[in-house]
Amino acid sequence: MATPNTPLWEVFIRSRNGLAHKHVGSLHASDATMALQAARDIYTRRGEGLSIWVVPSTAITASDPAEKGMMFEPAETKIYRHPTFYEVPDEVGHM
Amino acid sequence: MYTQALNTAEADDRHVEDAARAAQFQARIDAEERIEPNDWMPAAYRKTLTRQISQHAHSEIVGMLPEGNWITRAPSLRRKAALLAKVQDECGHGLYLYAAAETLGTSREELVDAMLAGKAKYSSIFNYPTLTWADIGTIGWLVDGAAIMNQIPLCRCSYGPYARAMIRVCKEESFHQRQGYEIMLTLCRGSTEQKAMAQDALNRWWWPVLMMFGPPDATSQHSDTSTKWKIKRFSNDELRQKFVDATVPQAQYLGLAIPDPGMTQDADGHWRYSEIDWAEFKQVLAGNGPCNRDRMAARRKAHEDGAWVREAAAAYAAKRQHRQTAQAAE
């Protein structure tokens, strides 16, 4: 008999340096409590983090890589959103 | 991202692969771009990677058996804690790899079932027995050493999830090799009997370790396309030679003899080893190694013995879910 599937969870960890939670991988667990415990064992064996989030993989909606052109093109043409677009004379100093 | 793994495989594979898409895919590979789970990929690329990553995962899991054999008999608490941590790491590596394999569209359960049914392979090396404590030192030093040699180029593999898993694995693997070498060093600095035990372990493991790099380039069936797809960056023989060149001085430092009387150093400094007994390799792969039956029996028993835990956890989760839904309805 085929083994029944256990739900998939995505794991996010906040490292000690105060950065945001970062995706580190995924794991299988039947519920949230077990997912947290498994995430502790699988992804933080060497003090990698101070906080863990587990999220059911099915709860994530992702952008379609085939449409990345359309999705991100608007930002690429707007160079005036960057500080280096603007000219400030050297005499003014660092700004 | 590992998430959308399970929604792409079939739809993609049913399409007739047009040459334009394949050419575009190869151009991305040639430009050193990473391929991600939801990107289009040739069915053969998906199949090759599913096979390779799942076999790699099975190897990590089966690899816990020969070393687990010595946890309760480690010579000191320090050695025991280190060995336990190493075996836990192997389990973790297996799980990272299953997660990476799943992004290609086959569930972990299916991959594990294929291994338990004997349809998927694992590394030939784990079909050899661990007869003495020196075998634990030798495994860390040589088996993990060879694995690192294989895995470092895989950190740059074209498939993103595999490459990312390998980066984590390689970081942790370095501890494994060093703890193994330390065990060997301690034995070699110990009594005559202890040093003889170290030499005996090296004698038994040397050739099987060289076989870990796979068949010689002239006969390897997967190499050409894997190289084109940048799954493989170096050939089996290139990696094997790098390993031998790195290992000979380490053996000399221990005062141990490599069990290859025909070995010579050429003008370029490379250590040239004698002919490998590929008939033995084929026998072990075919299931006739010293421990194949033991390993499979142990994995099947562990899987069956764990069935009630999986069932209980699923039943508990279903009960809680049911209760929450009922409460929400009130």
Short mmCIF file of C-alpha atoms in Angstrom, two decimals:
data_model
loop_
_atom_site.label_atom_id
_atom_site.label_comp_id
_atom_site.label_asym_id
_atom_site.label_seq_id
_atom_site.Cartn_x
_atom_site.Cartn_y
_atom_site.Cartn_z
CA MET A 1 0.00 0.00 0.00
CA ALA A 2 1.27 3.47 -0.86
CA THR A 3 2.13 5.64 2.14
CA PRO A 4 -0.46 8.44 2.57
CA ASN A 5 0.89 11.96 2.10
CA THR A 6 1.59 14.17 5.11
CA PRO A 7 1.02 17.94 4.61
CA LEU A 8 3.92 20.11 3.45
CA TRP A 9 5.03 23.22 5.42
CA GLU A 10 7.38 26.05 4.50
CA VAL A 11 9.86 27.06 7.21
CA PHE A 12 11.01 30.63 7.89
CA ILE A 13 13.71 31.46 10.44
CA ARG A 14 14.81 34.77 11.95
CA SER A 15 18.53 34.63 12.63
CA ARG A 16 20.18 36.27 15.64
CA ASN A 17 21.26 39.37 13.73
CA GLY A 18 17.83 40.99 13.82
CA LEU A 19 16.96 40.41 10.17
CA ALA A 20 13.51 39.40 8.94
CA HIS A 21 12.34 35.77 8.89
CA LYS A 22 13.88 34.09 5.86
CA HIS A 23 12.67 31.03 3.98
CA VAL A 24 15.01 28.11 4.70
CA GLY A 25 13.19 25.09 3.29
CA SER A 26 10.21 22.86 3.77
CA LEU A 27 9.17 19.78 5.72
CA HIS A 28 6.28 17.38 6.22
CA ALA A 29 4.21 17.29 9.42
CA SER A 30 0.64 16.37 10.23
CA ASP A 31 -0.07 19.55 12.22
CA ALA A 32 1.40 22.95 13.14
CA THR A 33 2.80 21.86 16.52
CA MET A 34 4.69 18.95 14.98
CA ALA A 35 5.82 21.17 12.09
CA LEU A 36 7.39 23.63 14.57
CA GLN A 37 9.17 20.83 16.44
CA ALA A 38 10.42 19.26 13.23
CA ALA A 39 11.60 22.68 11.97
CA ARG A 40 13.58 23.11 15.20
CA ASP A 41 15.27 19.73 14.67
CA ILE A 42 15.86 20.02 10.92
CA TYR A 43 16.79 23.67 10.46
CA THR A 44 18.25 24.94 13.77
CA ARG A 45 20.72 22.29 14.94
CA ARG A 46 23.51 24.87 15.17
CA GLY A 47 21.81 27.93 16.59
CA GLU A 48 20.69 29.24 13.21
CA GLY A 49 17.80 31.22 14.63
CA LEU A 50 15.80 32.72 17.48
CA SER A 51 12.34 32.46 15.94
CA ILE A 52 10.60 30.05 13.56
CA TRP A 53 7.48 30.43 11.42
CA VAL A 54 5.86 27.44 9.75
CA VAL A 55 3.26 28.05 7.05
CA PRO A 56 1.20 25.42 5.21
CA SER A 57 2.62 25.33 1.68
CA THR A 58 -0.90 25.39 0.28
CA ALA A 59 -1.42 28.83 1.90
CA ILE A 60 1.22 30.44 -0.30
CA THR A 61 0.27 32.14 -3.55
CA ALA A 62 3.22 32.68 -5.83
CA SER A 63 3.76 34.79 -8.93
CA ASP A 64 4.05 32.90 -12.20
CA PRO A 65 7.65 32.81 -13.48
CA ALA A 66 6.33 32.78 -17.06
CA GLU A 67 4.85 36.23 -16.43
CA LYS A 68 7.83 37.77 -14.70
CA GLY A 69 8.39 40.17 -17.60
CA MET A 70 4.96 41.72 -17.29
CA MET A 71 5.09 41.57 -13.50
CA PHE A 72 8.37 43.38 -12.94
CA GLU A 73 8.84 45.50 -16.07
CA PRO A 74 7.10 48.59 -14.62
CA ALA A 75 9.86 48.97 -12.00
CA GLU A 76 12.71 48.56 -14.48
CA THR A 77 11.87 51.67 -16.52
CA LYS A 78 11.49 54.00 -13.53
CA ILE A 79 15.08 54.92 -12.90
CA TYR A 80 13.94 58.18 -11.29
CA ARG A 81 13.01 56.12 -8.24
CA HIS A 82 16.72 55.76 -7.41
CA PRO A 83 18.71 58.49 -5.60
CA THR A 84 21.53 58.41 -8.18
CA PHE A 85 19.08 59.73 -10.83
CA TYR A 86 19.33 63.20 -9.28
CA GLU A 87 22.27 65.52 -9.66
CA VAL A 88 23.63 67.28 -6.59
CA PRO A 89 26.78 69.44 -7.05
CA ASP A 90 29.95 68.18 -5.34
CA GLU A 91 30.18 71.41 -3.32
CA VAL A 92 27.02 70.47 -1.48
CA GLY A 93 28.78 67.43 -0.03
CA HIS A 94 27.32 64.11 0.94
CA MET A 95 23.55 63.89 0.78
CA MET B 1 10.88 28.39 -3.28
CA TYR B 2 10.01 24.80 -2.52
CA THR B 3 6.29 25.32 -2.44
CA GLN B 4 4.66 24.78 -5.80
CA ALA B 5 6.39 21.52 -6.30
CA LEU B 6 3.44 19.30 -6.82
CA ASN B 7 1.47 21.19 -9.43
CA THR B 8 3.66 21.25 -12.50
CA ALA B 9 4.98 17.86 -13.54
CA GLU B 10 2.18 16.25 -15.45
CA ALA B 11 0.88 19.25 -17.33
CA ASP B 12 4.38 20.01 -18.59
CA ASP B 13 5.28 16.48 -19.55
CA ARG B 14 2.18 15.99 -21.63
CA HIS B 15 3.23 18.78 -23.97
CA VAL B 16 5.26 17.87 -26.97
CA GLU B 17 8.56 19.59 -26.30
CA ASP B 18 9.20 22.06 -29.04
CA ALA B 19 12.73 22.79 -30.07
CA ALA B 20 12.42 26.50 -29.34
CA ARG B 21 11.64 25.96 -25.66
CA ALA B 22 14.45 23.42 -25.34
CA ALA B 23 16.89 25.84 -26.95
CA GLN B 24 15.74 28.63 -24.63
CA PHE B 25 16.20 26.32 -21.65
CA GLN B 26 19.73 25.37 -22.73
CA ALA B 27 20.56 29.06 -23.26
CA ARG B 28 19.54 29.79 -19.66
CA ILE B 29 21.75 26.93 -18.44
CA ASP B 30 24.67 28.17 -20.56
CA ALA B 31 24.22 31.65 -19.07
CA GLU B 32 24.58 30.07 -15.58
CA GLU B 33 20.99 30.93 -14.66
CA ARG B 34 19.36 28.75 -12.00
CA ILE B 35 16.32 26.71 -12.98
CA GLU B 36 13.49 26.96 -10.42
CA PRO B 37 10.60 24.53 -9.77
CA ASN B 38 7.89 26.28 -11.78
CA ASP B 39 10.15 27.07 -14.77
CA TRP B 40 9.72 25.06 -17.93
CA MET B 41 12.23 22.20 -18.16
CA PRO B 42 12.67 19.20 -20.48
CA ALA B 43 11.01 16.05 -19.12
CA ALA B 44 14.38 14.27 -19.18
CA TYR B 45 15.96 17.00 -17.02
CA ARG B 46 13.17 16.57 -14.47
CA LYS B 47 13.52 12.79 -14.54
CA THR B 48 17.33 12.82 -14.24
CA LEU B 49 17.22 15.21 -11.28
CA THR B 50 14.39 13.36 -9.54
CA ARG B 51 16.44 10.17 -9.80
CA GLN B 52 19.71 11.79 -8.67
CA ILE B 53 18.33 13.88 -5.79
CA SER B 54 16.11 11.09 -4.44
CA GLN B 55 18.98 8.58 -4.59
CA HIS B 56 21.12 11.12 -2.78
CA ALA B 57 18.39 11.45 -0.13
CA HIS B 58 18.04 7.66 0.23
CA SER B 59 21.83 7.45 0.67
CA GLU B 60 21.73 9.91 3.57
CA ILE B 61 18.97 7.93 5.26
CA VAL B 62 20.52 4.48 4.71
CA GLY B 63 23.87 6.02 5.67
CA MET B 64 22.60 6.39 9.23
CA LEU B 65 22.57 2.60 9.65
CA PRO B 66 26.28 1.67 9.54
CA GLU B 67 27.16 4.47 11.96
CA GLY B 68 24.10 4.10 14.16
CA ASN B 69 25.48 0.62 14.80
CA TRP B 70 28.23 2.19 16.97
CA ILE B 71 26.37 4.91 18.92
CA THR B 72 25.81 2.73 21.98
CA ARG B 73 29.39 1.42 21.85
CA ALA B 74 31.30 4.67 21.31
CA PRO B 75 34.46 4.65 23.49
CA SER B 76 33.69 7.88 25.37
CA LEU B 77 30.85 10.31 26.02
CA ARG B 78 32.59 12.88 23.79
CA ARG B 79 32.73 10.42 20.88
CA LYS B 80 29.17 9.31 21.51
CA ALA B 81 27.79 12.86 21.47
CA ALA B 82 29.70 13.63 18.26
CA LEU B 83 28.53 10.44 16.52
CA LEU B 84 24.94 11.04 17.57
CA ALA B 85 25.12 14.59 16.19
CA LYS B 86 26.62 13.29 12.94
CA VAL B 87 23.88 10.69 12.47
CA GLN B 88 21.24 13.37 13.20
CA ASP B 89 22.87 15.51 10.50
CA GLU B 90 22.61 12.66 7.98
CA CYS B 91 18.90 12.46 8.74
CA GLY B 92 18.58 16.22 8.25
CA HIS B 93 20.49 16.00 4.95
CA GLY B 94 18.10 13.29 3.76
CA LEU B 95 15.15 15.52 4.60
CA TYR B 96 16.58 18.62 2.83
CA LEU B 97 17.16 16.47 -0.21
CA TYR B 98 13.70 14.89 -0.21
CA ALA B 99 12.28 18.43 -0.05
CA ALA B 100 14.42 19.45 -3.04
CA ALA B 101 13.39 16.32 -4.99
CA GLU B 102 9.72 16.94 -4.26
CA THR B 103 9.85 20.33 -6.00
CA LEU B 104 10.17 18.33 -9.24
CA GLY B 105 6.71 16.90 -8.74
CA THR B 106 7.08 13.52 -7.00
CA SER B 107 5.98 13.33 -3.36
CA ARG B 108 8.36 12.21 -0.62
CA GLU B 109 6.09 9.31 0.17
CA GLU B 110 6.34 8.02 -3.41
CA LEU B 111 10.13 8.44 -3.38
CA VAL B 112 10.47 6.58 -0.08
CA ASP B 113 8.12 3.83 -1.23
CA ALA B 114 10.23 3.37 -4.39
CA MET B 115 13.33 2.90 -2.24
CA LEU B 116 11.61 0.44 0.12
CA ALA B 117 10.36 -1.51 -2.90
CA GLY B 118 13.96 -1.80 -4.12
CA LYS B 119 13.19 0.28 -7.24
CA ALA B 120 15.43 3.22 -6.29
CA LYS B 121 19.10 2.91 -5.44
CA TYR B 122 21.26 4.40 -2.70
CA SER B 123 25.05 4.77 -2.53
CA SER B 124 26.88 1.44 -2.81
CA ILE B 125 29.17 2.36 0.10
CA PHE B 126 26.51 1.80 2.76
CA ASN B 127 26.33 -1.89 1.90
CA TYR B 128 29.63 -2.49 3.68
CA PRO B 129 29.69 -3.40 7.40
CA THR B 130 31.17 -1.37 10.28
CA LEU B 131 33.14 -4.06 12.10
CA THR B 132 35.21 -1.98 14.55
CA TRP B 133 35.30 1.52 16.05
CA ALA B 134 38.03 2.39 13.52
CA ASP B 135 35.39 2.00 10.79
CA ILE B 136 33.57 5.00 12.27
CA GLY B 137 36.77 7.05 11.97
CA THR B 138 37.34 5.81 8.43
CA ILE B 139 33.78 6.58 7.35
CA GLY B 140 34.04 10.17 8.61
CA TRP B 141 37.46 10.68 7.08
CA LEU B 142 37.00 8.91 3.73
CA VAL B 143 33.30 8.37 3.04
CA ASP B 144 32.37 11.89 4.11
CA GLY B 145 35.55 13.17 2.47
CA ALA B 146 34.51 11.60 -0.84
CA ALA B 147 30.97 12.90 -0.37
CA ILE B 148 32.29 16.46 0.12
CA MET B 149 34.39 16.13 -3.05
CA ASN B 150 31.20 15.13 -4.92
CA GLN B 151 28.94 17.67 -3.26
CA ILE B 152 30.94 20.90 -3.46
CA PRO B 153 30.46 21.18 -7.25
CA LEU B 154 26.76 20.37 -6.74
CA CYS B 155 26.39 23.68 -4.83
CA ARG B 156 26.60 25.24 -8.31
CA CYS B 157 24.19 22.76 -9.93
CA SER B 158 21.77 24.35 -12.42
CA TYR B 159 18.71 23.31 -10.41
CA GLY B 160 18.14 25.93 -7.66
CA PRO B 161 16.56 23.83 -4.89
CA TYR B 162 19.26 21.12 -5.21
CA ALA B 163 22.08 23.67 -5.20
CA ARG B 164 20.65 25.40 -2.11
CA ALA B 165 20.23 22.09 -0.26
CA MET B 166 23.83 21.17 -1.07
CA ILE B 167 25.14 24.44 0.38
CA ARG B 168 23.59 23.57 3.75
CA VAL B 169 24.81 19.97 3.51
CA CYS B 170 28.40 20.95 2.68
CA LYS B 171 28.59 23.37 5.62
CA GLU B 172 27.65 20.57 8.00
CA GLU B 173 29.67 17.83 6.30
CA SER B 174 33.00 19.42 7.20
CA PHE B 175 32.46 18.55 10.88
CA HIS B 176 31.86 14.93 9.86
CA GLN B 177 35.16 14.59 8.08
CA ARG B 178 37.16 16.29 10.82
CA GLN B 179 35.64 14.19 13.61
CA GLY B 180 36.48 11.05 11.55
CA TYR B 181 40.07 12.12 11.01
CA GLU B 182 40.41 12.91 14.71
CA ILE B 183 39.27 9.37 15.58
CA MET B 184 41.89 7.98 13.17
CA LEU B 185 44.60 10.23 14.58
CA THR B 186 43.79 9.11 18.13
CA LEU B 187 43.93 5.44 17.12
CA CYS B 188 47.19 5.92 15.19
CA ARG B 189 48.81 7.62 18.20
CA GLY B 190 47.53 4.86 20.51
CA SER B 191 48.66 1.28 21.11
CA THR B 192 49.98 -1.05 18.40
CA GLU B 193 46.63 -2.83 18.42
CA GLN B 194 44.74 0.44 17.95
CA LYS B 195 46.94 1.46 15.04
CA ALA B 196 46.48 -1.99 13.47
CA MET B 197 42.73 -1.54 13.83
CA ALA B 198 42.96 1.79 11.95
CA GLN B 199 45.03 0.18 9.18
CA ASP B 200 42.57 -2.71 8.91
CA ALA B 201 39.64 -0.31 8.52
CA LEU B 202 41.50 1.66 5.83
CA ASN B 203 42.28 -1.60 4.01
CA ARG B 204 38.62 -2.58 3.90
CA TRP B 205 37.19 0.87 3.00
CA TRP B 206 39.72 2.24 0.51
CA TRP B 207 38.48 0.55 -2.66
CA PRO B 208 34.75 0.83 -1.91
CA VAL B 209 35.31 4.57 -1.26
CA LEU B 210 36.98 5.01 -4.67
CA MET B 211 33.93 3.28 -6.21
CA MET B 212 31.67 5.94 -4.64
CA PHE B 213 32.58 8.31 -7.49
CA GLY B 214 30.81 5.99 -9.90
CA PRO B 215 31.90 4.08 -13.00
CA PRO B 216 34.89 5.29 -15.06
CA ASP B 217 34.17 8.10 -17.54
CA ALA B 218 34.42 5.75 -20.51
CA THR B 219 31.39 3.74 -19.35
CA SER B 220 29.29 6.20 -17.33
CA GLN B 221 25.80 6.30 -18.83
CA HIS B 222 24.51 9.57 -17.32
CA SER B 223 27.49 11.89 -17.70
CA ASP B 224 27.03 13.53 -21.10
CA THR B 225 23.60 15.08 -20.67
CA SER B 226 24.25 15.82 -16.98
CA THR B 227 27.32 17.82 -18.00
CA LYS B 228 25.40 19.66 -20.73
CA TRP B 229 22.71 20.57 -18.18
CA LYS B 230 25.32 21.63 -15.59
CA ILE B 231 24.05 19.14 -13.07
CA LYS B 232 27.51 17.63 -13.12
CA ARG B 233 30.54 19.92 -13.23
CA PHE B 234 33.35 17.37 -13.09
CA SER B 235 33.56 13.82 -14.41
CA ASN B 236 33.67 10.76 -12.12
CA ASP B 237 37.35 10.17 -12.85
CA GLU B 238 38.28 13.83 -12.30
CA LEU B 239 36.62 13.85 -8.86
CA ARG B 240 38.14 10.48 -7.96
CA GLN B 241 41.62 11.76 -8.82
CA LYS B 242 41.10 14.94 -6.79
CA PHE B 243 40.03 12.82 -3.83
CA VAL B 244 43.03 10.49 -4.09
CA ASP B 245 45.44 13.42 -4.37
CA ALA B 246 43.92 15.04 -1.27
CA THR B 247 43.81 11.82 0.75
CA VAL B 248 47.28 10.32 0.24
CA PRO B 249 49.09 13.01 2.29
CA GLN B 250 46.46 12.66 5.04
CA ALA B 251 47.13 8.91 5.21
CA GLN B 252 50.88 9.57 5.28
CA TYR B 253 50.42 11.93 8.23
CA LEU B 254 48.55 9.18 10.09
CA GLY B 255 51.35 6.75 9.23
CA LEU B 256 48.89 4.44 7.47
CA ALA B 257 49.52 2.67 4.16
CA ILE B 258 47.03 3.00 1.29
CA PRO B 259 46.25 -0.63 0.36
CA ASP B 260 47.40 -0.18 -3.23
CA PRO B 261 50.99 -1.36 -3.71
CA GLY B 262 50.85 -0.28 -7.37
CA MET B 263 50.16 3.37 -6.51
CA THR B 264 52.72 5.84 -7.89
CA GLN B 265 53.08 9.61 -7.99
CA ASP B 266 53.44 10.99 -11.52
CA ALA B 267 55.55 13.97 -12.63
CA ASP B 268 52.61 16.36 -12.10
CA GLY B 269 52.23 15.24 -8.49
CA HIS B 270 49.08 13.16 -9.06
CA TRP B 271 48.80 9.84 -7.23
CA ARG B 272 47.94 7.19 -9.83
CA TYR B 273 45.93 4.33 -8.37
CA SER B 274 45.66 0.78 -9.70
CA GLU B 275 42.72 -0.68 -11.61
CA ILE B 276 39.46 -0.67 -9.59
CA ASP B 277 37.52 -3.94 -9.33
CA TRP B 278 34.36 -2.83 -11.14
CA ALA B 279 32.92 -6.34 -10.95
CA GLU B 280 32.61 -5.87 -7.17
CA PHE B 281 30.90 -2.49 -7.69
CA LYS B 282 28.35 -4.07 -10.06
CA GLN B 283 27.68 -6.88 -7.61
CA VAL B 284 27.03 -4.43 -4.75
CA LEU B 285 24.75 -2.30 -6.96
CA ALA B 286 22.89 -5.45 -8.02
CA GLY B 287 22.06 -6.13 -4.36
CA ASN B 288 24.80 -8.64 -3.59
CA GLY B 289 27.05 -6.56 -1.34
CA PRO B 290 27.84 -7.71 2.22
CA CYS B 291 24.93 -5.77 3.83
CA ASN B 292 22.37 -4.99 1.08
CA ARG B 293 19.72 -7.29 2.53
CA ASP B 294 20.33 -6.08 6.10
CA ARG B 295 20.04 -2.42 5.10
CA MET B 296 16.81 -2.90 3.18
CA ALA B 297 15.33 -5.03 5.97
CA ALA B 298 16.25 -2.35 8.55
CA ARG B 299 14.68 0.44 6.47
CA ARG B 300 11.50 -1.55 5.84
CA LYS B 301 11.18 -2.45 9.52
CA ALA B 302 11.67 1.18 10.58
CA HIS B 303 9.03 2.29 8.07
CA GLU B 304 6.53 -0.36 9.19
CA ASP B 305 7.23 0.19 12.90
CA GLY B 306 6.62 3.91 12.38
CA ALA B 307 3.29 3.44 10.59
CA TRP B 308 1.22 3.76 13.76
CA VAL B 309 2.91 7.08 14.58
CA ARG B 310 2.05 8.50 11.15
CA GLU B 311 -1.52 7.22 11.47
CA ALA B 312 -1.95 8.57 15.01
CA ALA B 313 -0.55 12.00 14.06
CA ALA B 314 -2.84 12.21 11.03
CA ALA B 315 -5.87 11.09 13.10
CA TYR B 316 -5.07 13.67 15.81
CA ALA B 317 -4.70 16.46 13.25
CA ALA B 318 -8.00 15.44 11.62
CA LYS B 319 -9.77 15.38 15.02
CA ARG B 320 -8.50 18.87 15.92
CA GLN B 321 -9.48 20.19 12.52
CA HIS B 322 -12.95 18.71 12.91
CA ARG B 323 -13.36 20.26 16.38
CA GLN B 324 -12.24 23.69 15.15
CA THR B 325 -14.69 23.55 12.27
CA ALA B 326 -17.49 22.50 14.65
CA GLN B 327 -16.66 25.34 17.08
CA ALA B 328 -16.57 27.87 14.29
CA ALA B 329 -20.01 26.74 13.18
CA GLU B 330 -21.56 27.26 16.65
#
